[in-house]
């Protein structure tokens, strides 16, 4: 996998033997800081970021001195040209985060940093285990469940739905698909109810949630068996809605529709181990797309790894594919790649 990046990026005297993803770099940096300093940094990260970095830290094995030096040098280079101007200024922090993350994603992070550092109400659910959130909303009205599911990140929502009864799951997804806006007072009321359970202060301001696209995003992260069963049930109730959701979903085989530049960017963020497992269950078009965007030697090595891998459990293949799709969706949301999809002409 290293050869595919040959000639790209800046060379470094401390460059490690393997490609280190950005998440792994963050994990190595935090582990180098020590417990107390790392904890201070984590306080200013969102739940998804904390989860990704935490998983990377837990999976770290045999980190070499060269890899640590490389990460520290990258960090020093990144902050070397910066000054303290504006640091501590609320307007500066607010503008910086909004520009980097967009209005919606920056809102809750800004509140945590600038308004006392407490996460309350609906935002508290983002920090909880999916099963715990499922237990909280299990006996609420389906419309309340749909609002909560729409509000949370799609991957977390998918895991929460998996804990619910199949009939409830179908009802909630149908309601999510039909949701477009919610009155601020209603969202505030729900937020206040949750705050009474968790205790806290500030309320969220978002009023536009849900919709067919949101339903499709959530289903993208579901276990394939649950996703298939749920989609069949939606087809029975509303065939047109099911077709629209399918058109908006992005699955692993859709990678063949991503442009070459996007595939190359994605490959830089995916480990060779995960890629090998994911490709064991993909069609030839996807494999050809991947191979054609690697150097000849890297493609040959990957093909050798695929042949040597042997049989792989379907669950492992699906997990690896979902890992890659998660990375692809994150990069798409950040504007780094374009996923393409149904109704979009690709070259």
Tab-separated table of C-alpha atoms in Angstrom:
chain	number	residue	atom	x	y	z
A	1	UNK	CA	0.000	0.000	0.000
A	2	UNK	CA	2.951	2.339	0.593
A	3	UNK	CA	3.910	2.456	-3.091
A	4	UNK	CA	0.568	3.904	-4.127
A	5	UNK	CA	1.589	7.195	-2.524
A	6	UNK	CA	4.985	7.306	-4.183
A	7	UNK	CA	5.665	10.722	-5.568
A	8	UNK	CA	2.742	12.222	-3.676
A	9	UNK	CA	3.017	14.442	-0.613
A	10	UNK	CA	6.178	15.734	0.978
A	11	UNK	CA	9.079	13.475	1.784
A	12	UNK	CA	10.296	13.250	5.360
A	13	UNK	CA	13.550	12.004	6.775
A	14	UNK	CA	11.537	10.434	9.581
A	15	UNK	CA	8.946	8.880	7.271
A	16	UNK	CA	7.782	5.515	8.662
A	17	UNK	CA	7.627	2.301	6.684
A	18	UNK	CA	3.821	2.214	6.634
A	19	UNK	CA	1.131	4.775	5.882
A	20	UNK	CA	-0.205	6.282	9.112
A	21	UNK	CA	-3.774	7.547	8.859
A	22	UNK	CA	-4.768	10.886	10.366
A	23	UNK	CA	-6.697	9.160	13.124
A	24	UNK	CA	-3.657	7.039	13.981
A	25	UNK	CA	-1.497	10.172	14.018
A	26	UNK	CA	-3.902	11.776	16.479
A	27	UNK	CA	-3.822	8.636	18.628
A	28	UNK	CA	-0.008	8.526	18.675
A	29	UNK	CA	0.184	12.225	19.521
A	30	UNK	CA	-2.254	11.855	22.421
A	31	UNK	CA	-0.441	8.806	23.766
A	32	UNK	CA	2.790	10.809	23.643
A	33	UNK	CA	1.275	13.631	25.702
A	34	UNK	CA	0.525	11.619	28.822
A	35	UNK	CA	-2.802	10.964	30.539
A	36	UNK	CA	-3.635	14.398	31.967
A	37	UNK	CA	-2.675	16.430	28.902
A	38	UNK	CA	-4.399	13.957	26.573
A	39	UNK	CA	-7.547	14.205	28.695
A	40	UNK	CA	-7.529	17.997	28.331
A	41	UNK	CA	-7.341	17.671	24.543
A	42	UNK	CA	-10.152	15.110	24.444
A	43	UNK	CA	-12.444	17.515	26.325
A	44	UNK	CA	-12.511	19.701	23.216
A	45	UNK	CA	-13.387	16.908	20.783
A	46	UNK	CA	-16.810	15.692	19.708
A	47	UNK	CA	-18.151	12.220	20.539
A	48	UNK	CA	-17.421	10.752	17.111
A	49	UNK	CA	-13.856	12.072	17.145
A	50	UNK	CA	-13.271	10.742	20.662
A	51	UNK	CA	-14.635	7.351	19.621
A	52	UNK	CA	-12.469	7.124	16.482
A	53	UNK	CA	-9.306	8.201	18.289
A	54	UNK	CA	-10.091	5.922	21.247
A	55	UNK	CA	-10.466	2.903	18.977
A	56	UNK	CA	-7.201	3.781	17.211
A	57	UNK	CA	-5.401	4.073	20.566
A	58	UNK	CA	-6.784	0.704	21.702
A	59	UNK	CA	-5.582	-0.957	18.492
A	60	UNK	CA	-2.074	0.530	18.608
A	61	UNK	CA	0.599	-2.168	18.614
A	62	UNK	CA	4.375	-1.945	18.321
A	63	UNK	CA	4.562	1.773	17.526
A	64	UNK	CA	8.130	2.464	16.396
A	65	UNK	CA	10.331	5.405	17.334
A	66	UNK	CA	10.325	6.494	13.696
A	67	UNK	CA	6.519	6.600	13.690
A	68	UNK	CA	6.410	8.682	16.875
A	69	UNK	CA	9.077	11.056	15.520
A	70	UNK	CA	7.204	11.367	12.245
A	71	UNK	CA	3.921	12.252	13.978
A	72	UNK	CA	5.563	14.779	16.302
A	73	UNK	CA	7.389	16.395	13.387
A	74	UNK	CA	4.131	16.610	11.437
A	75	UNK	CA	2.482	18.288	14.423
A	76	UNK	CA	5.332	20.759	14.918
A	77	UNK	CA	5.267	21.624	11.206
A	78	UNK	CA	1.508	22.172	11.330
A	79	UNK	CA	1.587	24.572	14.279
A	80	UNK	CA	4.996	26.092	13.611
A	81	UNK	CA	3.647	29.040	11.644
A	82	UNK	CA	0.834	29.819	14.045
A	83	UNK	CA	0.806	32.484	16.766
A	84	UNK	CA	-1.270	33.045	19.869
A	85	UNK	CA	-3.234	35.880	18.242
A	86	UNK	CA	-6.929	35.379	18.704
A	87	UNK	CA	-6.555	32.432	21.070
A	88	UNK	CA	-9.073	32.798	23.890
A	89	UNK	CA	-11.218	35.161	21.855
A	90	UNK	CA	-14.785	33.852	21.657
A	91	UNK	CA	-15.528	35.420	18.271
A	92	UNK	CA	-12.322	34.017	16.806
A	93	UNK	CA	-13.027	30.495	18.112
A	94	UNK	CA	-16.646	30.608	16.953
A	95	UNK	CA	-15.706	31.803	13.450
A	96	UNK	CA	-12.855	29.302	13.137
A	97	UNK	CA	-14.937	26.286	14.133
A	98	UNK	CA	-17.897	27.324	12.001
A	99	UNK	CA	-15.673	27.750	8.952
A	100	UNK	CA	-14.019	24.385	9.567
A	101	UNK	CA	-17.088	22.320	10.473
A	102	UNK	CA	-20.105	24.198	9.150
A	103	UNK	CA	-22.897	25.749	11.225
A	104	UNK	CA	-24.631	22.559	12.368
A	105	UNK	CA	-21.569	20.514	13.313
A	106	UNK	CA	-19.847	23.454	15.026
A	107	UNK	CA	-22.852	24.468	17.147
A	108	UNK	CA	-22.667	21.823	19.875
A	109	UNK	CA	-18.844	21.927	19.986
A	110	UNK	CA	-18.906	25.726	20.363
A	111	UNK	CA	-21.414	25.411	23.201
A	112	UNK	CA	-19.204	22.912	25.021
A	113	UNK	CA	-16.106	25.082	24.654
A	114	UNK	CA	-17.598	28.537	25.187
A	115	UNK	CA	-20.570	27.864	27.468
A	116	UNK	CA	-19.061	26.035	30.395
A	117	UNK	CA	-18.083	22.763	28.727
A	118	UNK	CA	-21.239	20.832	29.636
A	119	UNK	CA	-23.139	18.700	27.143
A	120	UNK	CA	-26.845	18.546	27.902
A	121	UNK	CA	-30.218	17.460	26.593
A	122	UNK	CA	-30.216	15.836	23.180
A	123	UNK	CA	-26.462	16.306	22.804
A	124	UNK	CA	-25.913	14.147	25.888
A	125	UNK	CA	-27.268	11.177	23.915
A	126	UNK	CA	-24.372	11.497	21.447
A	127	UNK	CA	-21.986	10.461	24.206
A	128	UNK	CA	-23.991	7.413	25.279
A	129	UNK	CA	-23.836	3.811	24.139
A	130	UNK	CA	-26.488	3.065	21.471
A	131	UNK	CA	-28.124	0.396	23.635
A	132	UNK	CA	-28.479	2.875	26.506
A	133	UNK	CA	-30.123	5.417	24.201
A	134	UNK	CA	-32.409	2.669	22.914
A	135	UNK	CA	-33.476	1.916	26.485
A	136	UNK	CA	-34.234	5.593	27.101
A	137	UNK	CA	-36.480	6.053	24.058
A	138	UNK	CA	-37.914	2.513	23.907
A	139	UNK	CA	-41.256	3.439	25.503
A	140	UNK	CA	-41.553	6.950	24.089
A	141	UNK	CA	-44.030	7.831	21.341
A	142	UNK	CA	-42.699	6.819	17.877
A	143	UNK	CA	-42.642	10.470	16.805
A	144	UNK	CA	-40.337	11.303	19.728
A	145	UNK	CA	-38.189	8.311	18.797
A	146	UNK	CA	-38.028	9.548	15.193
A	147	UNK	CA	-36.927	13.027	16.289
A	148	UNK	CA	-34.153	11.595	18.459
A	149	UNK	CA	-33.008	9.216	15.691
A	150	UNK	CA	-32.995	12.085	13.182
A	151	UNK	CA	-31.022	14.334	15.523
A	152	UNK	CA	-28.173	11.922	16.232
A	153	UNK	CA	-25.371	10.958	13.828
A	154	UNK	CA	-26.429	8.306	11.262
A	155	UNK	CA	-24.024	5.602	12.459
A	156	UNK	CA	-25.160	5.948	16.073
A	157	UNK	CA	-28.812	6.065	14.990
A	158	UNK	CA	-28.366	2.851	13.010
A	159	UNK	CA	-27.034	1.058	16.106
A	160	UNK	CA	-29.896	2.396	18.237
A	161	UNK	CA	-32.492	1.193	15.719
A	162	UNK	CA	-30.910	-2.253	15.783
A	163	UNK	CA	-31.832	-2.498	19.493
A	164	UNK	CA	-35.518	-1.805	18.843
A	165	UNK	CA	-38.276	-4.238	17.897
A	166	UNK	CA	-38.479	-4.695	14.076
A	167	UNK	CA	-42.027	-3.263	13.934
A	168	UNK	CA	-40.984	-0.227	15.954
A	169	UNK	CA	-37.889	0.128	13.781
A	170	UNK	CA	-40.012	0.234	10.620
A	171	UNK	CA	-42.393	2.801	12.102
A	172	UNK	CA	-39.522	5.035	13.220
A	173	UNK	CA	-37.710	4.947	9.857
A	174	UNK	CA	-40.942	5.761	8.012
A	175	UNK	CA	-41.427	8.735	10.332
A	176	UNK	CA	-37.816	9.849	9.884
A	177	UNK	CA	-38.299	9.810	6.113
A	178	UNK	CA	-41.419	11.999	6.381
A	179	UNK	CA	-39.848	14.472	8.821
A	180	UNK	CA	-38.601	17.739	7.390
A	181	UNK	CA	-38.904	20.409	10.024
A	182	UNK	CA	-39.849	20.571	13.674
A	183	UNK	CA	-40.978	23.646	15.539
A	184	UNK	CA	-38.197	25.061	17.765
A	185	UNK	CA	-40.570	24.974	20.761
A	186	UNK	CA	-41.137	21.229	20.289
A	187	UNK	CA	-37.408	20.551	20.056
A	188	UNK	CA	-36.834	22.742	23.107
A	189	UNK	CA	-39.516	20.821	25.003
A	190	UNK	CA	-37.906	17.477	24.169
A	191	UNK	CA	-34.525	18.876	25.102
A	192	UNK	CA	-35.888	20.048	28.467
A	193	UNK	CA	-37.340	16.595	29.193
A	194	UNK	CA	-33.949	15.000	28.561
A	195	UNK	CA	-32.198	17.664	30.625
A	196	UNK	CA	-34.355	16.728	33.597
A	197	UNK	CA	-33.023	13.193	33.263
A	198	UNK	CA	-29.383	14.172	32.816
A	199	UNK	CA	-29.482	17.661	34.452
A	200	UNK	CA	-27.918	20.550	32.558
A	201	UNK	CA	-28.419	23.825	30.759
A	202	UNK	CA	-28.281	24.900	27.114
A	203	UNK	CA	-30.681	23.628	24.474
A	204	UNK	CA	-30.083	22.836	20.824
A	205	UNK	CA	-31.305	25.283	18.182
A	206	UNK	CA	-31.677	23.013	15.157
A	207	UNK	CA	-35.176	22.838	13.710
A	208	UNK	CA	-34.606	21.119	10.354
A	209	UNK	CA	-34.145	17.385	10.834
A	210	UNK	CA	-35.152	14.121	9.228
A	211	UNK	CA	-36.160	13.518	5.629
A	212	UNK	CA	-35.642	10.715	3.119
A	213	UNK	CA	-31.925	11.480	2.804
A	214	UNK	CA	-31.518	11.177	6.568
A	215	UNK	CA	-33.319	7.828	6.530
A	216	UNK	CA	-30.983	6.629	3.765
A	217	UNK	CA	-27.919	7.857	5.690
A	218	UNK	CA	-29.004	5.940	8.780
A	219	UNK	CA	-29.710	2.749	6.818
A	220	UNK	CA	-26.239	2.952	5.274
A	221	UNK	CA	-24.794	2.157	8.689
A	222	UNK	CA	-27.116	-0.726	9.568
A	223	UNK	CA	-26.145	-4.370	9.638
A	224	UNK	CA	-26.797	-5.705	6.132
A	225	UNK	CA	-29.395	-8.251	7.292
A	226	UNK	CA	-31.352	-5.634	9.246
A	227	UNK	CA	-31.022	-3.151	6.404
A	228	UNK	CA	-32.384	-5.660	3.860
A	229	UNK	CA	-35.299	-6.711	6.045
A	230	UNK	CA	-36.216	-3.109	6.829
A	231	UNK	CA	-36.037	-2.067	3.178
A	232	UNK	CA	-38.314	-4.976	2.202
A	233	UNK	CA	-40.839	-3.854	4.816
A	234	UNK	CA	-40.727	-0.283	3.519
A	235	UNK	CA	-41.294	-1.599	-0.032
A	236	UNK	CA	-44.434	-3.370	1.155
A	237	UNK	CA	-45.790	-0.155	2.668
A	238	UNK	CA	-44.514	2.449	0.191
A	239	UNK	CA	-42.648	1.179	-2.914
A	240	UNK	CA	-41.850	4.692	-4.154
A	241	UNK	CA	-40.308	5.688	-0.835
A	242	UNK	CA	-38.246	2.480	-0.772
A	243	UNK	CA	-36.938	3.225	-4.274
A	244	UNK	CA	-36.006	6.776	-3.289
A	245	UNK	CA	-34.177	5.560	-0.179
A	246	UNK	CA	-32.294	2.944	-2.208
A	247	UNK	CA	-31.263	5.596	-4.736
A	248	UNK	CA	-29.862	7.772	-1.954
A	249	UNK	CA	-27.982	5.009	-0.168
A	250	UNK	CA	-24.266	4.512	-0.754
A	251	UNK	CA	-22.926	0.981	-0.465
A	252	UNK	CA	-19.484	-0.518	-1.001
A	253	UNK	CA	-20.136	-1.532	-4.601
A	254	UNK	CA	-20.893	2.131	-5.401
A	255	UNK	CA	-17.168	2.837	-5.060
A	256	UNK	CA	-16.879	1.965	-8.725
A	257	UNK	CA	-18.761	5.224	-9.435
A	258	UNK	CA	-16.332	7.425	-7.492
A	259	UNK	CA	-13.859	9.364	-9.633
A	260	UNK	CA	-10.190	8.344	-9.702
A	261	UNK	CA	-9.017	11.259	-7.581
A	262	UNK	CA	-11.573	10.359	-4.918
A	263	UNK	CA	-10.497	6.700	-4.884
A	264	UNK	CA	-6.842	7.698	-4.552
A	265	UNK	CA	-7.666	10.000	-1.625
A	266	UNK	CA	-9.735	7.266	0.028
A	267	UNK	CA	-6.963	4.682	-0.338
A	268	UNK	CA	-4.592	6.958	1.568
A	269	UNK	CA	-6.935	6.765	4.566
A	270	UNK	CA	-7.594	3.006	4.521
A	271	UNK	CA	-5.225	0.347	5.836
A	272	UNK	CA	-4.211	-2.499	3.514
A	273	UNK	CA	-5.505	-5.064	6.038
A	274	UNK	CA	-9.039	-3.631	6.006
A	275	UNK	CA	-8.969	-3.208	2.223
A	276	UNK	CA	-8.002	-6.847	1.622
A	277	UNK	CA	-10.879	-8.149	3.746
A	278	UNK	CA	-13.378	-5.725	2.169
A	279	UNK	CA	-12.401	-6.706	-1.383
A	280	UNK	CA	-12.921	-10.411	-0.641
A	281	UNK	CA	-16.650	-9.796	-0.967
A	282	UNK	CA	-16.728	-7.152	-3.720
A	283	UNK	CA	-17.517	-7.496	-7.402
A	284	UNK	CA	-14.867	-7.303	-10.126
A	285	UNK	CA	-15.801	-3.735	-11.096
A	286	UNK	CA	-14.870	-2.463	-7.633
A	287	UNK	CA	-11.613	-4.449	-7.605
A	288	UNK	CA	-10.695	-3.088	-11.026
A	289	UNK	CA	-11.432	0.448	-9.824
A	290	UNK	CA	-9.148	-0.010	-6.814
A	291	UNK	CA	-6.325	-1.687	-8.749
A	292	UNK	CA	-6.381	0.952	-11.489
A	293	UNK	CA	-5.796	3.706	-8.935
A	294	UNK	CA	-2.707	2.123	-7.412
A	295	UNK	CA	0.827	1.836	-8.662
A	296	UNK	CA	1.537	-1.366	-10.590
A	297	UNK	CA	3.603	-2.795	-7.739
A	298	UNK	CA	1.037	-1.857	-5.059
A	299	UNK	CA	-1.719	-3.476	-7.140
A	300	UNK	CA	0.333	-6.656	-7.526
A	301	UNK	CA	0.986	-6.803	-3.786
A	302	UNK	CA	-2.698	-6.304	-3.046
A	303	UNK	CA	-3.660	-9.082	-5.476
A	304	UNK	CA	-1.127	-11.390	-3.816
A	305	UNK	CA	-2.587	-10.533	-0.393
A	306	UNK	CA	-6.100	-11.278	-1.661
A	307	UNK	CA	-5.069	-14.695	-2.983
A	308	UNK	CA	-3.155	-15.557	0.181
A	309	UNK	CA	-5.942	-14.425	2.526
A	310	UNK	CA	-8.142	-17.468	2.053
A	311	UNK	CA	-11.803	-17.683	3.117
A	312	UNK	CA	-13.153	-14.834	5.247
A	313	UNK	CA	-16.372	-14.754	7.256
A	314	UNK	CA	-19.183	-12.745	5.659
A	315	UNK	CA	-19.542	-10.719	8.870
A	316	UNK	CA	-15.865	-9.723	8.688
A	317	UNK	CA	-16.203	-8.674	5.042
A	318	UNK	CA	-19.290	-6.588	5.819
A	319	UNK	CA	-17.569	-4.967	8.801
A	320	UNK	CA	-14.512	-4.057	6.707
A	321	UNK	CA	-16.682	-2.660	3.915
A	322	UNK	CA	-18.664	-0.559	6.380
A	323	UNK	CA	-15.403	0.760	7.848
A	324	UNK	CA	-14.334	1.947	4.406
A	325	UNK	CA	-17.757	3.420	3.632
A	326	UNK	CA	-17.641	5.291	6.951
A	327	UNK	CA	-14.293	6.818	5.964
A	328	UNK	CA	-15.640	7.653	2.489
A	329	UNK	CA	-18.743	9.348	3.907
A	330	UNK	CA	-16.653	11.348	6.393
A	331	UNK	CA	-14.376	12.528	3.583
A	332	UNK	CA	-17.400	13.391	1.430
A	333	UNK	CA	-18.932	15.445	4.245
A	334	UNK	CA	-15.616	17.286	4.591
A	335	UNK	CA	-15.635	18.013	0.847
A	336	UNK	CA	-12.502	15.957	0.242
A	337	UNK	CA	-14.154	13.542	-2.223
A	338	UNK	CA	-17.403	13.203	-4.153
A	339	UNK	CA	-19.211	9.905	-3.756
A	340	UNK	CA	-21.463	10.183	-6.789
A	341	UNK	CA	-24.423	7.821	-6.820
A	342	UNK	CA	-27.760	7.245	-8.476
A	343	UNK	CA	-28.799	9.826	-11.018
A	344	UNK	CA	-25.300	11.290	-11.180
A	345	UNK	CA	-23.256	10.821	-14.329
A	346	UNK	CA	-19.755	9.581	-13.721
A	347	UNK	CA	-16.896	9.167	-16.141
